[in-house]
Short mmCIF file of C-alpha atoms and ligand atoms in Angstrom, two decimals:
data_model
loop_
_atom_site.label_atom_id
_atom_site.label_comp_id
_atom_site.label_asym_id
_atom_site.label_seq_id
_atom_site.Cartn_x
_atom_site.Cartn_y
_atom_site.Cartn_z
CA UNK P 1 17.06 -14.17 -11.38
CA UNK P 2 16.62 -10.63 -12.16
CA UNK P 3 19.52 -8.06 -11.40
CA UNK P 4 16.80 -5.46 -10.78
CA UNK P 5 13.10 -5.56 -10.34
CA UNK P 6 10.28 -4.03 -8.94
CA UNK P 7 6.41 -5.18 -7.57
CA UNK P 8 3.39 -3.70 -6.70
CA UNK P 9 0.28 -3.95 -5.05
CA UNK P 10 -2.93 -2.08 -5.33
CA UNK P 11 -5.10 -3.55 -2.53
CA UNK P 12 -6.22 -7.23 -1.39
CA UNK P 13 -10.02 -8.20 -0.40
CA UNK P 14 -12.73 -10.02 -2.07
CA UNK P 15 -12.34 -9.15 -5.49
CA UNK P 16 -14.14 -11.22 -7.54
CA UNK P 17 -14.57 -11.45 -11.14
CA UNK P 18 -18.10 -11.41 -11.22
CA UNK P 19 -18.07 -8.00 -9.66
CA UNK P 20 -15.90 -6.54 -12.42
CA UNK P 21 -16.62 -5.34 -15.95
CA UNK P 22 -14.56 -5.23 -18.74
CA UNK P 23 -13.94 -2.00 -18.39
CA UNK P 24 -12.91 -1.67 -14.78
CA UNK P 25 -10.62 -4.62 -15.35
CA UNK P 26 -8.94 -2.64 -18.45
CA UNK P 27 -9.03 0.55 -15.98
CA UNK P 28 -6.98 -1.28 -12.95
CA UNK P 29 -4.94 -3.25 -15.11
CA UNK P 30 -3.37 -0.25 -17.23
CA UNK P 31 -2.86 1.88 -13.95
CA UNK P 32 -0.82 -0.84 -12.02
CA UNK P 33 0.79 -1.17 -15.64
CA UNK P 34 1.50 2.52 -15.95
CA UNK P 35 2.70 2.59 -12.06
CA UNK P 36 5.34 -0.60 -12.78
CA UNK P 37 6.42 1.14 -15.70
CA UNK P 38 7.21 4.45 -13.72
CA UNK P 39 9.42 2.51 -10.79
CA UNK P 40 10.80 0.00 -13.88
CA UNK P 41 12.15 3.15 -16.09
CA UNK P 42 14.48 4.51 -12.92
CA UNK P 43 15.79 0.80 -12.25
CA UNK P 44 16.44 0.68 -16.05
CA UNK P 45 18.47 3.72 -15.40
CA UNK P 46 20.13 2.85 -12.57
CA UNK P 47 18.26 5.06 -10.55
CA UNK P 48 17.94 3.76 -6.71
CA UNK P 49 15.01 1.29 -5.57
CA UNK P 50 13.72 4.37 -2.97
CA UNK P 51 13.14 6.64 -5.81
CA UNK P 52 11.75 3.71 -7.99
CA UNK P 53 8.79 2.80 -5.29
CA UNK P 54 8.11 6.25 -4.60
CA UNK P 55 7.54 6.97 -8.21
CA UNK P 56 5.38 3.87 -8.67
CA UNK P 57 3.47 4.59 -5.43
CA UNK P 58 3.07 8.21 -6.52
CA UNK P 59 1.53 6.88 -9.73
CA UNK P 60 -0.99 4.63 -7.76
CA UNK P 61 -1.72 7.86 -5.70
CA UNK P 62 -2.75 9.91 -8.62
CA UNK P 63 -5.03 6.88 -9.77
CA UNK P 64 -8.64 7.64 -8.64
CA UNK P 65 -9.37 3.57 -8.65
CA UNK P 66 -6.96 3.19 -5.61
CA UNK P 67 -7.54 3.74 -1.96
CA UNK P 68 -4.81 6.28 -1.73
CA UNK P 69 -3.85 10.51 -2.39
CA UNK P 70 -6.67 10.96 -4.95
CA UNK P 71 -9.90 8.55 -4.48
CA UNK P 72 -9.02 7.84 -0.93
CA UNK P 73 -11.91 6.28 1.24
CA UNK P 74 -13.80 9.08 3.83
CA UNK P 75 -13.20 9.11 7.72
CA UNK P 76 -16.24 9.62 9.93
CA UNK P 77 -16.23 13.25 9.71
CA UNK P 78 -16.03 13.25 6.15
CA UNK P 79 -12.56 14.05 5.62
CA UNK P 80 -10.26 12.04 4.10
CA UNK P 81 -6.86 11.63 6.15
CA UNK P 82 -3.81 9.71 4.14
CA UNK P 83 -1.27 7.66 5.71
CA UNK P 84 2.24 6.60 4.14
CA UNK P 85 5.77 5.18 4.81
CA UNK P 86 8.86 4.27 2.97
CA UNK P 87 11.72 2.76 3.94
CA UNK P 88 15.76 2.27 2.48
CA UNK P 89 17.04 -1.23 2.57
CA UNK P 90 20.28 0.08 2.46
CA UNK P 91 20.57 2.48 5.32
CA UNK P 92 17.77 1.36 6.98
CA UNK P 93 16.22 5.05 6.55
CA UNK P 94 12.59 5.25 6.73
CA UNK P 95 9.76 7.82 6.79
CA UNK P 96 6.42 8.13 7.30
CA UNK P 97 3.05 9.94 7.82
CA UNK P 98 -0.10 9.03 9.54
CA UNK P 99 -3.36 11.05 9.21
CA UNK P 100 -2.40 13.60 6.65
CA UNK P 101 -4.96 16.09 4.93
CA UNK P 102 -4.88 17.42 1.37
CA UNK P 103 -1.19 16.30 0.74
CA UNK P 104 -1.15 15.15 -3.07
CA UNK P 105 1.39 12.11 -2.54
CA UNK P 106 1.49 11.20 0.83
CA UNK P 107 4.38 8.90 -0.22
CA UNK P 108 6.45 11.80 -1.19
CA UNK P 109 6.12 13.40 2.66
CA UNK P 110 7.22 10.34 4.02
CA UNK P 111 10.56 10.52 1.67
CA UNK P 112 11.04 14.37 2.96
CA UNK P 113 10.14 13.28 6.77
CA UNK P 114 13.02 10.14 5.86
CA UNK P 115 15.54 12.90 3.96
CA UNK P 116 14.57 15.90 5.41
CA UNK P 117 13.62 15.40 9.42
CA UNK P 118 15.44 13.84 12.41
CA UNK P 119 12.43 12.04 12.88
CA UNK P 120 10.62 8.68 11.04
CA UNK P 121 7.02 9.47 11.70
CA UNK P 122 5.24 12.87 11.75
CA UNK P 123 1.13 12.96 12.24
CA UNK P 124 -1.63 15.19 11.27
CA UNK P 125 -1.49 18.91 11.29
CA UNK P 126 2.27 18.71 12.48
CA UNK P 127 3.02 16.84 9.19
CA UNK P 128 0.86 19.39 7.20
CA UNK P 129 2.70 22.12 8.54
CA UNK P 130 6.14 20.26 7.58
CA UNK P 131 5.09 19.70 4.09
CA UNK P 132 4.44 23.31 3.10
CA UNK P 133 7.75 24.13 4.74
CA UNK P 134 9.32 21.37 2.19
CA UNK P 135 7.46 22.58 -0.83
CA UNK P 136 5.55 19.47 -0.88
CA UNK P 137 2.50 19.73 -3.22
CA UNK P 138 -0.88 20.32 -1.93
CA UNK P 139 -4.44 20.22 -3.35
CA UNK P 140 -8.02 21.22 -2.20
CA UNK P 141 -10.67 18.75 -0.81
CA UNK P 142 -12.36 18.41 -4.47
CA UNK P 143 -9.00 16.69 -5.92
CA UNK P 144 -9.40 13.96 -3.26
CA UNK P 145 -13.14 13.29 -3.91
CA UNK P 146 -14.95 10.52 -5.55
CA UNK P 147 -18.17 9.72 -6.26
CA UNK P 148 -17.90 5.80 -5.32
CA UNK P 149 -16.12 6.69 -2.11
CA UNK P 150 -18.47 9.35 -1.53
CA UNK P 151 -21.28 6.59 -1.59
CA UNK P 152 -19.56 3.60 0.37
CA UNK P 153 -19.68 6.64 3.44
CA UNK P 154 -23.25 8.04 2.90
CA UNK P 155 -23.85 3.86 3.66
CA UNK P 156 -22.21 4.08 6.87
CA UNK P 157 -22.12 7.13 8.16
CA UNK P 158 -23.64 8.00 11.36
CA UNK P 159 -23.04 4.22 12.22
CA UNK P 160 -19.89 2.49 14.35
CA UNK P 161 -19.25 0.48 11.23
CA UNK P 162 -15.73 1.17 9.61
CA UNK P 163 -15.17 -0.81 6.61
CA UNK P 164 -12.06 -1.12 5.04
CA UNK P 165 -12.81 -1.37 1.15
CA UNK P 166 -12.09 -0.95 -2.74
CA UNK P 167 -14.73 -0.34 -4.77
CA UNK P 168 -18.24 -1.74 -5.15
CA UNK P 169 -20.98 -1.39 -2.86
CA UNK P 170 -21.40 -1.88 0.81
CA UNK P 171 -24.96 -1.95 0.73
CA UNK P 172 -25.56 -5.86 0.57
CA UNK P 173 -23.16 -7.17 2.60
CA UNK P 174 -23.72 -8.45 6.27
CA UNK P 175 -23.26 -5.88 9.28
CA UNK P 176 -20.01 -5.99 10.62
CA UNK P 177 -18.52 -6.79 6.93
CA UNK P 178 -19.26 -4.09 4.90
CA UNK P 179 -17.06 -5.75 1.84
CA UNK P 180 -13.79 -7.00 2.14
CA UNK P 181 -11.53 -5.11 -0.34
CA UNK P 182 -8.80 -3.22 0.78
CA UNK P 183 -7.16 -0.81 -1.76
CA UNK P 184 -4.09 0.43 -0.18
CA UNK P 185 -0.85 0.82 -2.65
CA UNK P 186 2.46 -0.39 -2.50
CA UNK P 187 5.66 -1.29 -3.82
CA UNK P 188 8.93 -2.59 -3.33
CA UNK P 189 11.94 -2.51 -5.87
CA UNK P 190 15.99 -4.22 -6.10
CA UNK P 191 18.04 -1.34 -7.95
CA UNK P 192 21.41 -2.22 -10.02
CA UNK P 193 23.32 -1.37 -6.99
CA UNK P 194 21.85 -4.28 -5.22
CA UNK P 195 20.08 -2.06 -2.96
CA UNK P 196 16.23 -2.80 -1.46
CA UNK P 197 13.36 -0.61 -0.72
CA UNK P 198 9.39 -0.61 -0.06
CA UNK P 199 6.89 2.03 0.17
CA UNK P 200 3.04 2.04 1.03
CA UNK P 201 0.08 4.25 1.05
CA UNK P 202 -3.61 4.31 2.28
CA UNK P 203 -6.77 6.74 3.04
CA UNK P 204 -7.37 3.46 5.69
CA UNK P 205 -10.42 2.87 6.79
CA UNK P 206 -13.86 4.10 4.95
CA UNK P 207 -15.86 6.02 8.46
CA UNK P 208 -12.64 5.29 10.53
CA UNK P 209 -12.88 7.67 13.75
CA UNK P 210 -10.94 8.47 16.40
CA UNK P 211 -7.87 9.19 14.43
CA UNK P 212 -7.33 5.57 13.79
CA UNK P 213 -4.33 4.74 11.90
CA UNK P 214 -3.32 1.50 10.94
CA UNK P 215 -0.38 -0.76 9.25
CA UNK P 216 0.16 1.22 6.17
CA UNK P 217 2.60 3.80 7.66
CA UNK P 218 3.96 1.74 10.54
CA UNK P 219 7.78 0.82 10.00
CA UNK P 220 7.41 -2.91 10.65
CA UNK P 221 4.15 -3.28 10.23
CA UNK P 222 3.28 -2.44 6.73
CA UNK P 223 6.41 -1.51 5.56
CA UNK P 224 9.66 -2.84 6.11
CA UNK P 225 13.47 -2.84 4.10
CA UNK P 226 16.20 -4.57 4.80
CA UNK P 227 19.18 -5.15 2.41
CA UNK P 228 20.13 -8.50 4.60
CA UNK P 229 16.32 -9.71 4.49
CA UNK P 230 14.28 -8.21 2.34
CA UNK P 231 11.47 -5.34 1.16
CA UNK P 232 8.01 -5.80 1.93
CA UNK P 233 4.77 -3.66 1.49
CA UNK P 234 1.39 -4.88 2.83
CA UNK P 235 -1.55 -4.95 2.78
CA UNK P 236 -4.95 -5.76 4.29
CA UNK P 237 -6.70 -5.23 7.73
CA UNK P 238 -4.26 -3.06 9.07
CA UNK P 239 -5.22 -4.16 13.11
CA UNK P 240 -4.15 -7.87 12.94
CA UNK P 241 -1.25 -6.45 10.52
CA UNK P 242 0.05 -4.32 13.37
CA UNK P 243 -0.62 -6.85 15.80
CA UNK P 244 1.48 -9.82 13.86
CA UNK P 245 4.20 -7.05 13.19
CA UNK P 246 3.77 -8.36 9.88
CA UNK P 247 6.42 -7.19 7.72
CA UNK P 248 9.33 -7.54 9.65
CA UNK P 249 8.18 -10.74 10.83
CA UNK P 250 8.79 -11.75 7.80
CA UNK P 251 12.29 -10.08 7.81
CA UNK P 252 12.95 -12.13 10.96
CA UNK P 253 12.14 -15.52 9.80
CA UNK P 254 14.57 -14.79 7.13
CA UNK P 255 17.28 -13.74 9.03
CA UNK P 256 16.72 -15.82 12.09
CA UNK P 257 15.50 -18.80 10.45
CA UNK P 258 17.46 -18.91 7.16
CA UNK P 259 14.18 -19.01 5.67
CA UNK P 260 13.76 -17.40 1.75
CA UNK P 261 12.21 -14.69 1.14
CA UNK P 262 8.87 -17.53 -0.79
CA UNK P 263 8.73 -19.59 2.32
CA UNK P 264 9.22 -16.45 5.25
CA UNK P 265 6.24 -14.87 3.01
CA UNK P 266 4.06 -17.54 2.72
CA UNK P 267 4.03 -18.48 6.56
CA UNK P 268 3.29 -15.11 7.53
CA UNK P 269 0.37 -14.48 5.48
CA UNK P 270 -1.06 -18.26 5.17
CA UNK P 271 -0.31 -19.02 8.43
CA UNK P 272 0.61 -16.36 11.52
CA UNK P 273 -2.31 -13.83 10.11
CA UNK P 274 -4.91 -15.81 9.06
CA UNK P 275 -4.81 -17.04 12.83
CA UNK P 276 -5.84 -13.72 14.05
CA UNK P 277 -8.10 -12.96 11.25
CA UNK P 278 -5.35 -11.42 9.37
CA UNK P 279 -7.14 -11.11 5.89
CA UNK P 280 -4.76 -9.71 3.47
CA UNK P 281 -1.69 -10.07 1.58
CA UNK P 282 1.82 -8.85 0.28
CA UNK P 283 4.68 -7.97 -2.11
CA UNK P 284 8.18 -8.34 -1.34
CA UNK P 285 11.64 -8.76 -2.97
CA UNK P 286 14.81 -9.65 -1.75
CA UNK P 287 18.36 -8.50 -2.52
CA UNK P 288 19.16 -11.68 -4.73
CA UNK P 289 16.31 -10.62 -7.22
CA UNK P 290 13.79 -12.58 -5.37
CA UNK P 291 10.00 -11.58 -5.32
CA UNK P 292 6.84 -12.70 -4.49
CA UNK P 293 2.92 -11.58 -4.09
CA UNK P 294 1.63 -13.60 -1.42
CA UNK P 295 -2.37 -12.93 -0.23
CA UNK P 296 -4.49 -14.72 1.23
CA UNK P 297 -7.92 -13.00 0.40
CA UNK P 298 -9.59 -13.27 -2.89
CA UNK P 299 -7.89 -11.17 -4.80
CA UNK P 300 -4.88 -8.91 -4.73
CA UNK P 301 -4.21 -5.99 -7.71
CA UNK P 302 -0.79 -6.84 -8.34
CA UNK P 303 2.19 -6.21 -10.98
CA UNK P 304 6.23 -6.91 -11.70
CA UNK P 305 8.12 -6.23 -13.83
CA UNK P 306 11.99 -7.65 -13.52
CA UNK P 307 14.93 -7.48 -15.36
CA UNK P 308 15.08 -10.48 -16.74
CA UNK P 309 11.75 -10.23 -18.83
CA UNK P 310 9.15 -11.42 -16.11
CA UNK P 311 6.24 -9.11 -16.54
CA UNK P 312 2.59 -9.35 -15.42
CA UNK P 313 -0.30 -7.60 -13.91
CA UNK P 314 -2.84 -9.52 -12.54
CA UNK P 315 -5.83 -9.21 -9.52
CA UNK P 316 -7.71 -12.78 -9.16
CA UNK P 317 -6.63 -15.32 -7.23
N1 LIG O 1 -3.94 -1.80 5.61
C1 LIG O 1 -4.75 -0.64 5.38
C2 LIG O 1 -5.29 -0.13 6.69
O1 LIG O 1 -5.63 -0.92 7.55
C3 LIG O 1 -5.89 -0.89 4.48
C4 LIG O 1 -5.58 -1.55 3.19
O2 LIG O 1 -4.60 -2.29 3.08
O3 LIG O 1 -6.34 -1.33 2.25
O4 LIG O 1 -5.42 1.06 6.84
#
């Protein structure tokens, strides 16, 4: 058991092998690599698990590959709009963000809307105007772009089609499942002090409309820390996730049940979502060293790294 450790995710779907070349693999695997390292260092240091997963999570922003800050998916309009949440184990703290624009690290808004606000959640423009009067970095449209992302919305725009995605082509697939791959970030962390945390970040929905918004930055949903229970980060299609309350269902069946932290995990995501079409998955640790990546879609891009030498990265199933 590890006395401090930290996971990650960087999106579940239907990533297959065959879809992936060398290269891409090398690409995804050194970025969730470089992202453990950054949350791993500040354990090592006995730096809390909140600033651990929002380092890691910032890391995964700044990664084009990933659905989230730079590279994230386009709404309808063409914009891309960022949601994010974090969440302390210890006090039960939390902050997040919902339909942000042109805020580098989403993830680090929803730590100054946790530190610096009265409130939990702050959305659009509001939170914009909240970040510049924290100081919180911004960039210009171009930062955010990508070509691939670019691409999977020229395929849908001007349709009713919203896909959630990673990144290959939408072109092929079926109406009404334009791809499967959902490349949200996420991570969750146990400091030295004992103390749990999870954090989580998405651009949603390629051609979402409407101002739709869904698990990523919902306390409970996607995100959820509890030093009693445990520290979860999800991810997936974020509808069914809200609607299954996902993550602290899993905190529930833990506390209410007596479950661990394995079996609370494994019923949620293998049993309570895929009855409601839940396709997804998980990370989650728990305050006794614990952790587990549960999914139950092809693939999930997923990394730990604990203290007592378990280390691996990997994305098939
Ligand atoms: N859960 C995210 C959402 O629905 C998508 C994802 O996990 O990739 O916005």
């Amino acid at each position: 058991m590890s006395d401090f450790t930290i996971a990650i995710h960087g999106g579940a779907g239907t990533i297959l092998r065959s879809d992936m070349t060398a290269d891409l693999e090398k690409a995804y695997t050194d970025a969730l690599e470089q992202a453990l390292i950054a949350g791993y260092a500040l354990l090592e240091k006995g730096i809390s698990s909140v600033d651990a997963v929002k380092a890691a999570v910032t890391s995964l922003e700044d990664c084009i590959l990933f659905n989230a800050g730079r590279g994230s998916v386009f709404a309808a309009d063409g914009s891309q709009e960022m949601d994010a949440s974090i969440m302390d184990g210890e006090t039960l703290m939390a902050g997040a963000v919902s339909a942000v624009r042109n805020i580098k690290n989403p993830v680090e808004l929803a730590y100054a809307v946790m530190t610096k606000s009265q409130h939990v959640m702050l959305n659009g423009q509001g939170a914009y105007d909240f970040a510049l009067s924290q100081a919180i970095k911004t960039e210009k449209d171009d930062y955010f772009f990508s070509s691939f992302r670019y691409d999977q919305w020229k395929q849908l725009q001007g349709t009713d089609e919203a896909a959630l995605d990673h990144n290959v082509s939408v072109k092929d697939m079926p109406a009404g499942q334009a791809d499967k791959k959902f490349g949200t970030v996420g991570a969750v962390a146990l400091d030295k002090n004992g103390n749990i945390a999870a954090a989580t970040s998405t651009g949603g929905m390629t051609n979402k409309k409407w101002g739709r918004v869904g698990d990523s930055p919902i306390i409970g949903a996607g995100t959820y820390a509890n030093n009693r229970t445990c520290a979860i980060s999800c991810t997936g299609h974020g509808e069914p996730f809200i609607r299954a309350v996902t993550a602290y269902d899993v905190s529930c069946l833990m506390e209410y049940k007596g479950l661990s932290l394995h079996e609370a995990m494994h019923i949620v995501v293998h049993d309570k979502l895929l009855k409601i079409d839940g396709e997804g998955g998980m990370i989650g640790v728990d305050a006794k060293g614990n952790v587990a990546m549960i999914f139950n879609s092809e693939g999930m891009y997923r990394g730990m790294k604990c203290s007592d030498g378990r280390n691996e990265v990997s994305i098939y199933k």
